[in-house]
Amino acid sequence: MNYSSINPIHAAPEGFQFGRVWNCSSQIPSLNYRTRTFMAVQEDMTSKPRIPHVLTVAGSDSGAGAGIQADLKACAALGVYCSTVITAVTAQNTIGVQGVNLVPEDFVAEQLRSVLSDMQVHVVKTGMLPSIGVVEVLCHSLKEFPVRALVVDPVMVSTSGDILADPSILAGFREELLPMADIVTPNLKEASTLLGGVRLQTVADMRSAAKLIHTLGPRNVLVKGGDLPDSLDAVDIFFDGENFHELRGSRVKTRNTHGTGCTLASCIAAELAKGSPMLLAVQVAKRFVETALDYSKDMAIGSGPQGPFDHLFKLKSNVYNSYRRRGFNPSDLFLYAVTDSGMNKKWGHSITTAVKAAIEGGATIIQLREKDAGTRDFLEAAKACVEICRSHGVPLLINDRIDVALACDADGVHVGQSDMPVHVARMILGPEKVIGVSCKTPEQAEKAWAEGADYIGCGGVFPTTTKANNLTVGLDGLKTVCLASKIPVVAIGGIGVANARSVMEIGASNLKGVAVVSALFDRECVFTETRKLHAVLTDVAALVVK
């Protein structure tokens, strides 16, 4: 369609009042957007929990694959509240865009003021900004109501080739919006347009484009290479003004790609609202889109060449669980063996020898916790342990080190409260991996479930020498957490043959086992000690069944 077919909305719906004049005396024209502070984000107004909040300023897609609808679904999938300012209403489907009606600029301004003046927005994400007037209105509003971050997705042309914005807004982007942006996320066509029509055909071209766009003012640039010719991978280039990062992912073969750009930008905004640093937010967003595309690759909606994909795949628990490569079995937590490099060194055990002995003695899951080994040595040992565990049908998790878990193809990770947040680990690892998290309180257990953990490790139950200043919860604290948890629990901390029975008899049905370190690995014969503990746990389990 031609731009001439884009017309403003002439009549307001009943009950709406266009053209309201607002008193803007509260504007702060001297505020430097670069030096904005958290004072504008009034997070301490109440004692209620902080809710990450993204405001999307974009067009409505009647087919619900892109635009406002994609932004809402993406933020919901990542656990972030999303409010909306609609700039245009489109008639579109899987075939293309049949029509666009613009929302009057004064009503866009009214929507912005309604949300920004009341709802403590953390991050603003922009999509379709169809006119120079809308760009100016947005910039004015952000100067009056500064937010933590601005994510700009420069939507000008739809994937099907339909024009969605007046070409004159390029000046507004370059002169006003991009200098305020914390990140801008153009695809190859949009990057070319921003730079006056330069051709982008290689990764080197993308790097040059990212650097040139950075000179226009944004703090970070992500040039998306989904349409890069002759590329087997989905390659994006991230530039922060100093360093380039080449982000590669699997290229998913599917027609269901409508809304990928909107979704990626919204996911970045959602992660920034949670407090993630920029590069990590981009990595999480890229992983989310890749996973959603792969899950939705065979979905059939509409008859056109570009269908939507499913943002909320994780809600379909039965399909989601079958999608996971191995699946998580709570019974794996029965005898959870956690290795220790210091203990292995003390007794002259290699990590592979210790792991093999524990499995042969009855360990049902292994966690590699190697704090002293260098990354290269740890990775090589982890790969060897993966082979041992796979040959025995026992899952292997890595403590904290998500990079090692990915590199050795472990079954998952276990993280602590001060490690990477569970939701971030889930986005990086995808739906197929197991994630456990250490918890001491019901509140932490609730959060672990909400963010996508498979199980929690509760403790220390008893005093232990493996962690300094580790607060113990006791049997009562363990039971309290178990009763509050919606996911399986494994008890950890000071547990051995002498007290394992008392732990398993607390009367909590979701307590599935015990995790042990010293009782197995701070011993001369790991196999013998594991067999002893396995016998105690088996005896307790038999009594429970009776």
Coordinates of C-alpha atoms in Angstrom, one line a residue:
M1 CA 0.0 0.0 0.0
N2 CA 1.1 3.6 -0.5
Y3 CA 1.5 6.2 2.2
S4 CA -1.4 8.1 0.7
S5 CA -3.8 5.5 2.0
I6 CA -2.9 6.3 5.6
N7 CA -5.6 8.6 7.0
P8 CA -6.2 10.1 10.5
I9 CA -9.1 9.0 12.6
H10 CA -11.7 11.7 12.1
A11 CA -14.2 10.8 14.7
A12 CA -13.6 10.0 18.3
P13 CA -15.3 7.0 19.9
E14 CA -18.2 8.0 22.2
G15 CA -16.9 8.9 25.6
F16 CA -13.5 10.1 24.4
Q17 CA -12.5 13.7 24.4
F18 CA -9.8 14.7 21.9
G19 CA -7.9 18.0 22.0
R20 CA -7.8 18.5 25.8
V21 CA -5.4 21.2 26.7
W22 CA -3.0 20.3 29.5
N23 CA -1.1 22.6 31.8
C24 CA 2.6 21.7 31.1
S25 CA 4.1 24.1 33.6
S26 CA 5.6 21.1 35.4
Q27 CA 7.9 20.4 32.4
I28 CA 11.6 20.4 33.2
P29 CA 13.2 21.7 30.0
S30 CA 16.7 22.0 31.5
L31 CA 16.8 18.2 32.4
N32 CA 19.5 16.4 30.5
Y33 CA 18.0 13.1 29.4
R34 CA 21.4 11.5 29.6
T35 CA 21.7 12.3 33.3
R36 CA 18.2 11.3 34.3
T37 CA 18.1 9.6 37.7
F38 CA 15.9 7.3 39.6
M39 CA 14.3 10.4 41.3
A40 CA 11.8 10.4 38.4
V41 CA 10.9 6.8 39.0
Q42 CA 9.2 6.9 42.3
E43 CA 9.8 3.3 43.3
D44 CA 9.7 4.1 47.1
M45 CA 6.3 5.7 47.2
T46 CA 4.9 2.7 49.0
S47 CA 6.1 -0.4 50.8
K48 CA 4.4 -2.6 48.2
P49 CA 6.5 -4.9 46.0
R50 CA 8.1 -3.3 43.0
I51 CA 6.4 -4.3 39.7
P52 CA 8.6 -4.0 36.6
H53 CA 6.7 -1.8 34.2
V54 CA 7.1 -1.2 30.5
L55 CA 5.1 1.3 28.5
T56 CA 4.8 0.5 24.8
V57 CA 4.1 3.3 22.3
A58 CA 3.1 1.6 19.1
G59 CA 0.4 0.7 16.6
S60 CA -2.3 -1.8 17.0
D61 CA -2.1 -5.0 14.8
S62 CA -5.6 -6.4 14.1
G63 CA -3.9 -9.8 13.4
A64 CA -2.3 -9.6 16.9
G65 CA 1.1 -10.8 15.6
A66 CA 3.0 -7.6 15.9
G67 CA 2.6 -4.1 17.4
I68 CA 0.9 -3.4 20.7
Q69 CA -0.4 -7.0 20.8
A70 CA 3.0 -8.6 20.5
D71 CA 4.4 -6.2 23.1
L72 CA 1.7 -7.1 25.6
K73 CA 2.3 -10.8 25.1
A74 CA 6.1 -10.6 25.2
C75 CA 6.1 -8.6 28.5
A76 CA 3.5 -10.9 30.0
A77 CA 5.6 -13.9 29.1
L78 CA 8.6 -12.4 30.9
G79 CA 6.5 -11.4 34.0
V80 CA 6.5 -7.7 33.4
Y81 CA 3.5 -5.3 33.5
C82 CA 2.9 -3.5 30.2
S83 CA 0.8 -0.4 29.6
T84 CA 0.1 1.0 26.2
V85 CA -0.2 4.1 24.1
I86 CA -1.7 3.5 20.7
T87 CA -0.4 5.6 17.8
A88 CA -2.3 4.0 15.0
V89 CA -4.9 1.3 14.3
T90 CA -4.1 -1.0 11.4
A91 CA -6.1 -3.5 9.4
Q92 CA -3.7 -6.4 8.8
N93 CA -3.5 -10.1 8.7
T94 CA -1.0 -12.8 7.6
I95 CA -1.2 -11.5 4.0
G96 CA -0.3 -7.9 4.7
V97 CA -1.5 -4.5 5.7
Q98 CA -4.8 -3.4 4.2
G99 CA -5.2 -0.1 6.0
V100 CA -3.8 2.3 8.6
N101 CA -5.7 5.0 10.6
L102 CA -3.6 7.4 12.7
V103 CA -4.6 8.4 16.2
P104 CA -4.6 12.2 16.5
E105 CA -1.4 13.6 18.0
D106 CA -3.1 15.4 20.8
F107 CA -4.7 12.1 21.9
V108 CA -1.4 10.3 21.7
A109 CA -0.2 13.0 24.1
E110 CA -3.2 12.5 26.4
Q111 CA -2.5 8.8 26.6
L112 CA 1.2 9.4 27.4
R113 CA 0.3 11.8 30.2
S114 CA -2.3 9.5 31.6
V115 CA 0.2 6.7 32.1
L116 CA 3.4 8.5 32.8
S117 CA 2.0 10.8 35.4
D118 CA 0.5 8.0 37.5
M119 CA 1.9 4.6 36.9
Q120 CA 5.7 4.7 37.7
V121 CA 6.9 3.4 34.3
H122 CA 10.4 2.1 34.3
V123 CA 11.1 1.6 30.6
V124 CA 9.4 3.0 27.5
K125 CA 9.5 1.0 24.3
T126 CA 8.5 2.5 20.9
G127 CA 7.3 0.8 17.8
M128 CA 5.3 2.4 15.0
L129 CA 5.5 6.2 15.3
P130 CA 3.7 7.2 12.1
S131 CA 4.4 11.0 11.9
I132 CA 6.9 13.6 12.9
G133 CA 4.2 15.1 15.2
V134 CA 4.0 11.8 17.2
V135 CA 7.8 11.7 17.6
E136 CA 7.8 15.3 18.9
V137 CA 4.9 14.5 21.3
L138 CA 6.8 11.5 22.7
C139 CA 10.1 13.3 23.1
H140 CA 8.3 16.2 24.9
S141 CA 6.5 13.6 27.3
L142 CA 9.8 11.8 28.1
K143 CA 11.5 15.1 29.0
E144 CA 8.6 15.9 31.3
F145 CA 8.4 12.4 32.8
P146 CA 11.9 10.8 32.6
V147 CA 12.1 7.0 32.8
R148 CA 14.9 4.6 33.4
A149 CA 15.5 3.6 29.8
L150 CA 14.1 4.2 26.3
V151 CA 14.1 1.3 23.8
V152 CA 13.5 2.4 20.2
D153 CA 12.4 -0.1 17.5
P154 CA 12.4 2.1 14.4
V155 CA 9.4 0.6 12.7
M156 CA 8.9 2.3 9.3
V157 CA 8.1 -0.6 6.9
S158 CA 6.3 -3.8 7.6
T159 CA 8.0 -7.1 6.7
S160 CA 5.6 -7.6 3.8
G161 CA 6.8 -4.2 2.4
D162 CA 3.9 -2.0 3.5
I163 CA 4.8 1.6 4.5
L164 CA 3.8 2.3 8.1
A165 CA 5.3 5.8 8.6
D166 CA 5.7 9.1 6.9
P167 CA 9.2 9.3 5.4
S168 CA 9.5 12.8 7.0
I169 CA 9.8 11.2 10.4
L170 CA 13.4 10.3 9.6
A171 CA 14.5 13.7 10.6
G172 CA 12.7 13.4 13.9
F173 CA 14.3 10.1 14.6
R174 CA 17.8 11.4 13.9
E175 CA 17.5 14.7 15.6
E176 CA 15.2 14.1 18.6
L177 CA 14.5 10.4 19.4
L178 CA 17.7 8.6 18.8
P179 CA 19.8 11.0 21.0
M180 CA 17.4 10.1 23.9
A181 CA 17.5 6.3 23.2
D182 CA 19.3 3.8 25.4
I183 CA 19.2 1.3 22.6
V184 CA 17.9 1.3 19.0
T185 CA 17.1 -2.0 17.3
P186 CA 16.9 -1.6 13.5
N187 CA 16.7 -4.6 11.1
L188 CA 18.8 -4.4 7.9
K189 CA 16.1 -2.3 6.0
E190 CA 15.6 0.1 8.9
A191 CA 19.4 0.5 9.4
S192 CA 19.8 1.2 5.7
T193 CA 17.0 3.8 5.8
L194 CA 18.4 5.6 8.9
L195 CA 21.8 5.9 7.1
G196 CA 20.4 7.2 3.8
G197 CA 20.0 4.0 1.9
V198 CA 23.4 2.3 2.3
R199 CA 23.5 -1.4 1.3
L200 CA 24.0 -3.9 4.1
Q201 CA 24.9 -7.4 2.8
T202 CA 27.6 -8.7 5.2
V203 CA 28.4 -8.9 8.9
A204 CA 31.1 -6.3 8.3
D205 CA 28.4 -4.0 6.8
M206 CA 26.3 -4.5 9.9
R207 CA 29.3 -3.5 12.1
S208 CA 29.8 -0.4 10.1
A209 CA 26.1 0.5 10.2
A210 CA 26.0 0.0 14.0
K211 CA 28.9 2.3 14.5
L212 CA 27.4 5.0 12.2
I213 CA 24.0 4.8 13.9
H214 CA 25.7 5.2 17.2
T215 CA 27.0 8.6 16.1
L216 CA 23.3 9.7 15.8
G217 CA 23.1 9.6 19.6
P218 CA 21.8 6.2 21.0
R219 CA 23.9 4.7 23.8
N220 CA 23.6 1.2 22.3
V221 CA 22.8 -0.2 18.8
L222 CA 21.5 -3.6 17.9
V223 CA 21.5 -4.2 14.1
K224 CA 19.4 -7.3 13.5
G225 CA 20.6 -9.6 10.7
G226 CA 17.6 -11.9 10.3
D227 CA 17.4 -11.0 6.6
L228 CA 21.2 -11.2 6.0
P229 CA 21.8 -13.0 2.6
D230 CA 23.6 -16.3 2.6
S231 CA 23.8 -16.6 6.4
L232 CA 23.2 -20.0 8.0
D233 CA 22.9 -18.4 11.5
A234 CA 20.7 -15.6 12.8
V235 CA 23.4 -13.0 13.3
D236 CA 22.9 -9.7 15.2
I237 CA 25.5 -7.0 15.9
F238 CA 25.4 -5.2 19.3
F239 CA 27.6 -2.1 19.7
D240 CA 27.9 -0.1 23.0
G241 CA 30.1 2.7 21.7
E242 CA 33.3 0.8 22.5
N243 CA 32.9 -2.9 21.9
F244 CA 31.1 -5.0 19.3
H245 CA 29.4 -8.2 20.2
E246 CA 28.4 -10.7 17.5
L247 CA 25.3 -12.5 18.7
R248 CA 24.6 -15.7 16.8
G249 CA 21.6 -18.0 17.1
S250 CA 19.9 -20.8 15.3
R251 CA 18.0 -19.8 12.1
V252 CA 14.5 -21.3 12.5
K253 CA 12.9 -22.3 9.2
T254 CA 9.3 -21.2 9.6
R255 CA 6.7 -18.9 8.0
N256 CA 5.6 -17.8 11.5
T257 CA 7.9 -14.8 11.9
H258 CA 5.5 -11.9 12.1
G259 CA 6.2 -9.7 15.1
T260 CA 9.8 -10.9 15.8
G261 CA 11.2 -7.3 15.8
C262 CA 8.5 -5.9 18.1
T263 CA 8.9 -8.9 20.4
L264 CA 12.7 -8.6 20.6
A265 CA 12.5 -5.0 21.5
S266 CA 9.8 -5.6 24.1
C267 CA 11.8 -8.4 25.6
I268 CA 14.8 -6.1 25.9
A269 CA 12.6 -3.5 27.6
A270 CA 11.1 -6.1 29.9
E271 CA 14.6 -7.2 31.0
L272 CA 15.8 -3.7 31.5
A273 CA 12.7 -3.0 33.7
K274 CA 13.7 -5.9 35.9
G275 CA 17.2 -4.4 36.3
S276 CA 19.3 -6.4 33.9
P277 CA 22.3 -4.8 32.2
M278 CA 21.9 -4.0 28.6
L279 CA 23.9 -6.7 26.9
L280 CA 22.3 -9.4 29.1
A281 CA 18.9 -8.0 28.3
V282 CA 19.6 -8.3 24.6
Q283 CA 20.9 -11.9 25.0
V284 CA 17.9 -12.9 26.9
A285 CA 15.6 -11.3 24.4
K286 CA 17.3 -13.0 21.5
R287 CA 17.1 -16.4 23.2
F288 CA 13.4 -15.9 24.0
V289 CA 12.5 -15.1 20.3
E290 CA 14.6 -18.1 19.1
T291 CA 12.8 -20.5 21.5
A292 CA 9.4 -19.1 20.7
L293 CA 10.0 -19.4 16.9
D294 CA 11.2 -23.0 17.3
Y295 CA 8.2 -23.9 19.4
S296 CA 5.8 -22.3 17.0
K297 CA 7.4 -23.2 13.7
D298 CA 4.6 -25.6 12.6
M299 CA 1.7 -23.5 13.9
A300 CA -1.0 -22.7 11.3
I301 CA -2.8 -19.4 11.6
G302 CA -4.0 -17.6 8.4
S303 CA -3.3 -18.3 4.8
G304 CA -0.7 -15.7 4.0
P305 CA 3.1 -15.9 3.7
Q306 CA 3.9 -14.6 7.2
G307 CA 2.1 -16.0 10.3
P308 CA 2.3 -15.1 14.0
F309 CA 4.1 -17.1 16.6
D310 CA 3.2 -18.1 20.2
H311 CA 4.7 -15.9 22.9
L312 CA 3.0 -17.8 25.7
F313 CA 4.3 -21.3 24.9
K314 CA 5.3 -21.8 28.5
L315 CA 1.7 -21.7 29.7
K316 CA 0.9 -24.9 27.8
S317 CA 2.4 -27.0 30.4
N318 CA 1.7 -30.4 28.9
V319 CA 3.1 -29.4 25.5
Y320 CA 5.8 -27.4 27.1
N321 CA 7.0 -30.4 29.2
S322 CA 7.0 -32.7 26.1
Y323 CA 9.0 -30.1 24.3
R324 CA 11.8 -30.4 26.9
R325 CA 14.5 -32.7 25.7
R326 CA 14.7 -34.8 28.8
G327 CA 12.1 -33.4 31.2
F328 CA 12.5 -33.0 34.9
N329 CA 11.6 -35.9 37.2
P330 CA 11.2 -34.9 40.9
S331 CA 12.3 -38.4 41.9
D332 CA 15.8 -37.4 40.6
L333 CA 16.2 -35.4 43.8
F334 CA 16.1 -38.5 46.0
L335 CA 19.9 -38.6 46.7
Y336 CA 21.4 -35.4 45.3
A337 CA 25.2 -35.5 45.4
V338 CA 27.1 -32.1 45.3
T339 CA 30.8 -32.4 44.6
D340 CA 33.5 -30.3 46.3
S341 CA 36.9 -29.6 44.8
G342 CA 38.6 -29.2 48.1
M343 CA 37.4 -32.5 49.4
N344 CA 38.3 -34.3 46.2
K345 CA 41.9 -32.9 46.6
K346 CA 42.0 -33.9 50.3
W347 CA 41.3 -37.5 49.5
G348 CA 43.1 -37.7 46.2
H349 CA 40.0 -38.1 44.1
S350 CA 39.6 -36.7 40.7
I351 CA 36.2 -35.1 39.9
T352 CA 35.3 -37.9 37.5
T353 CA 36.3 -40.6 40.0
A354 CA 34.2 -39.1 42.7
V355 CA 31.2 -38.6 40.4
K356 CA 31.4 -42.2 39.2
A357 CA 31.7 -43.6 42.7
A358 CA 28.7 -41.6 43.9
I359 CA 26.5 -42.8 41.0
E360 CA 27.5 -46.4 41.5
G361 CA 26.7 -46.0 45.2
G362 CA 23.1 -44.8 44.4
A363 CA 23.2 -41.0 43.8
T364 CA 20.3 -40.0 41.6
I365 CA 21.5 -36.6 40.5
I366 CA 24.9 -34.9 40.4
Q367 CA 25.7 -31.2 40.9
L368 CA 29.3 -30.1 40.0
R369 CA 30.3 -27.4 42.5
E370 CA 33.9 -26.6 41.7
K371 CA 34.9 -23.2 43.1
D372 CA 38.7 -23.6 42.8
A373 CA 39.1 -24.9 39.2
G374 CA 39.9 -22.6 36.3
T375 CA 37.2 -22.4 33.6
R376 CA 39.2 -24.5 31.0
D377 CA 39.9 -27.3 33.5
F378 CA 36.4 -27.2 34.9
L379 CA 34.8 -27.4 31.4
E380 CA 36.9 -30.4 30.5
A381 CA 36.1 -32.2 33.7
A382 CA 32.4 -31.3 33.3
K383 CA 32.3 -32.8 29.8
A384 CA 33.8 -36.0 31.1
C385 CA 31.2 -36.1 33.9
V386 CA 28.4 -35.5 31.4
E387 CA 29.5 -38.7 29.6
I388 CA 29.6 -40.7 32.9
C389 CA 26.2 -39.4 34.0
R390 CA 24.5 -40.0 30.6
S391 CA 25.8 -43.6 30.5
H392 CA 24.1 -44.2 33.9
G393 CA 20.9 -42.2 33.1
V394 CA 21.6 -39.7 35.9
P395 CA 21.1 -36.0 35.3
L396 CA 24.1 -33.6 35.8
L397 CA 23.7 -30.0 36.9
I398 CA 26.4 -27.2 37.1
N399 CA 26.5 -24.9 40.2
D400 CA 26.1 -21.3 39.1
R401 CA 28.2 -21.5 35.9
I402 CA 25.6 -21.2 33.1
D403 CA 28.4 -20.8 30.6
V404 CA 29.9 -24.1 31.5
A405 CA 26.5 -25.8 31.6
L406 CA 25.9 -24.6 28.0
A407 CA 29.3 -25.5 26.8
C408 CA 29.3 -29.1 28.2
D409 CA 25.6 -29.6 27.4
A410 CA 24.8 -30.4 31.1
D411 CA 21.1 -31.1 32.0
G412 CA 20.8 -27.8 33.8
V413 CA 22.1 -25.5 36.6
H414 CA 21.6 -24.7 40.2
V415 CA 21.8 -21.0 41.3
G416 CA 21.9 -19.2 44.6
Q417 CA 20.0 -16.1 45.7
S418 CA 23.1 -14.0 44.9
D419 CA 23.7 -15.6 41.5
M420 CA 22.0 -15.0 38.2
P421 CA 18.2 -14.6 38.6
V422 CA 16.1 -17.7 37.7
H423 CA 14.1 -15.9 35.0
V424 CA 17.3 -14.8 33.2
A425 CA 18.8 -18.3 33.5
R426 CA 15.6 -19.7 32.0
M427 CA 15.7 -17.3 29.1
I428 CA 19.4 -18.2 28.3
L429 CA 19.1 -21.9 28.8
G430 CA 15.7 -22.3 27.2
P431 CA 12.8 -24.6 28.2
E432 CA 14.7 -27.9 27.9
K433 CA 17.1 -27.5 30.8
V434 CA 16.6 -28.1 34.6
I435 CA 17.0 -25.1 36.9
G436 CA 17.2 -25.3 40.7
V437 CA 17.5 -22.4 43.2
S438 CA 18.6 -22.2 46.8
C439 CA 15.8 -20.9 49.1
K440 CA 15.5 -20.3 52.8
T441 CA 12.0 -18.6 53.0
P442 CA 8.5 -19.1 51.7
E443 CA 8.9 -15.8 49.8
Q444 CA 12.0 -17.0 48.0
A445 CA 10.2 -20.3 47.2
E446 CA 7.2 -18.4 45.7
K447 CA 9.6 -16.3 43.5
A448 CA 11.5 -19.4 42.4
W449 CA 8.2 -21.0 41.1
A450 CA 7.1 -17.7 39.5
E451 CA 10.3 -17.3 37.6
G452 CA 10.4 -20.8 36.2
A453 CA 12.6 -22.9 38.5
D454 CA 12.0 -26.7 38.5
Y455 CA 12.9 -27.3 42.1
I456 CA 14.3 -25.5 45.2
G457 CA 17.1 -26.5 47.5
C458 CA 16.2 -25.5 51.0
G459 CA 18.8 -25.1 53.7
G460 CA 21.1 -25.2 55.4
V461 CA 18.9 -27.4 57.5
F462 CA 21.7 -28.1 60.0
P463 CA 25.1 -26.4 60.5
T464 CA 27.7 -27.2 57.9
T465 CA 31.3 -26.5 57.2
T466 CA 31.0 -26.2 53.4
K467 CA 29.6 -22.6 53.5
A468 CA 30.8 -19.9 55.9
N469 CA 28.2 -18.0 57.8
N470 CA 25.4 -20.1 56.4
L471 CA 22.2 -19.4 58.3
T472 CA 20.4 -22.6 59.2
V473 CA 16.6 -23.0 59.0
G474 CA 16.2 -26.2 61.0
L475 CA 13.5 -28.8 60.5
D476 CA 10.7 -26.4 61.2
G477 CA 12.0 -23.9 58.7
L478 CA 12.4 -26.7 56.1
K479 CA 8.8 -27.8 56.6
T480 CA 7.5 -24.2 56.4
V481 CA 9.3 -23.7 53.0
C482 CA 8.0 -27.1 51.8
L483 CA 4.4 -26.2 52.6
A484 CA 4.7 -22.9 50.8
S485 CA 6.5 -24.2 47.7
K486 CA 4.6 -25.1 44.5
I487 CA 7.6 -27.1 43.2
P488 CA 9.6 -30.0 44.5
V489 CA 12.1 -29.5 47.3
V490 CA 15.4 -31.1 48.2
A491 CA 16.9 -30.5 51.7
I492 CA 20.5 -29.5 52.0
G493 CA 23.0 -28.6 54.7
G494 CA 24.6 -30.8 57.3
I495 CA 22.7 -33.9 56.3
G496 CA 24.2 -37.4 56.6
V497 CA 23.4 -40.9 57.6
A498 CA 22.7 -40.0 61.2
N499 CA 20.0 -37.3 60.6
A500 CA 18.6 -38.0 57.1
R501 CA 15.7 -40.0 58.5
S502 CA 14.6 -37.0 60.7
V503 CA 14.7 -34.8 57.6
M504 CA 12.6 -37.0 55.4
E505 CA 10.0 -37.6 58.1
I506 CA 8.9 -33.9 58.6
G507 CA 5.6 -34.7 56.8
A508 CA 5.9 -32.6 53.6
S509 CA 4.8 -34.5 50.4
N510 CA 6.9 -32.3 48.1
L511 CA 10.2 -33.0 49.9
K512 CA 11.7 -35.4 47.5
G513 CA 15.2 -36.0 48.9
V514 CA 18.4 -34.7 50.4
A515 CA 21.4 -33.0 48.9
V516 CA 24.7 -33.8 50.5
V517 CA 28.3 -32.7 50.2
S518 CA 30.6 -33.7 53.1
A519 CA 28.7 -36.9 54.0
L520 CA 29.8 -38.3 50.6
F521 CA 32.8 -36.5 49.4
D522 CA 34.7 -35.8 52.6
R523 CA 35.3 -39.5 53.0
E524 CA 37.9 -41.9 51.8
C525 CA 35.4 -44.2 50.0
V526 CA 32.6 -42.2 48.2
F527 CA 30.9 -45.4 47.0
T528 CA 30.5 -46.9 50.5
E529 CA 29.2 -43.6 52.1
T530 CA 26.7 -43.1 49.2
R531 CA 25.5 -46.7 49.5
K532 CA 24.9 -46.2 53.3
L533 CA 22.9 -43.0 52.8
H534 CA 20.9 -44.5 49.9
A535 CA 19.9 -47.4 52.2
V536 CA 18.6 -45.0 54.9
L537 CA 16.6 -43.0 52.4
T538 CA 15.2 -46.2 50.8
D539 CA 14.1 -47.4 54.2
V540 CA 12.3 -44.2 55.0
A541 CA 10.6 -44.2 51.6
A542 CA 9.4 -47.7 52.1
L543 CA 7.8 -46.8 55.5
V544 CA 6.1 -43.8 53.9
V545 CA 4.6 -46.0 51.2
K546 CA 3.2 -48.4 53.8

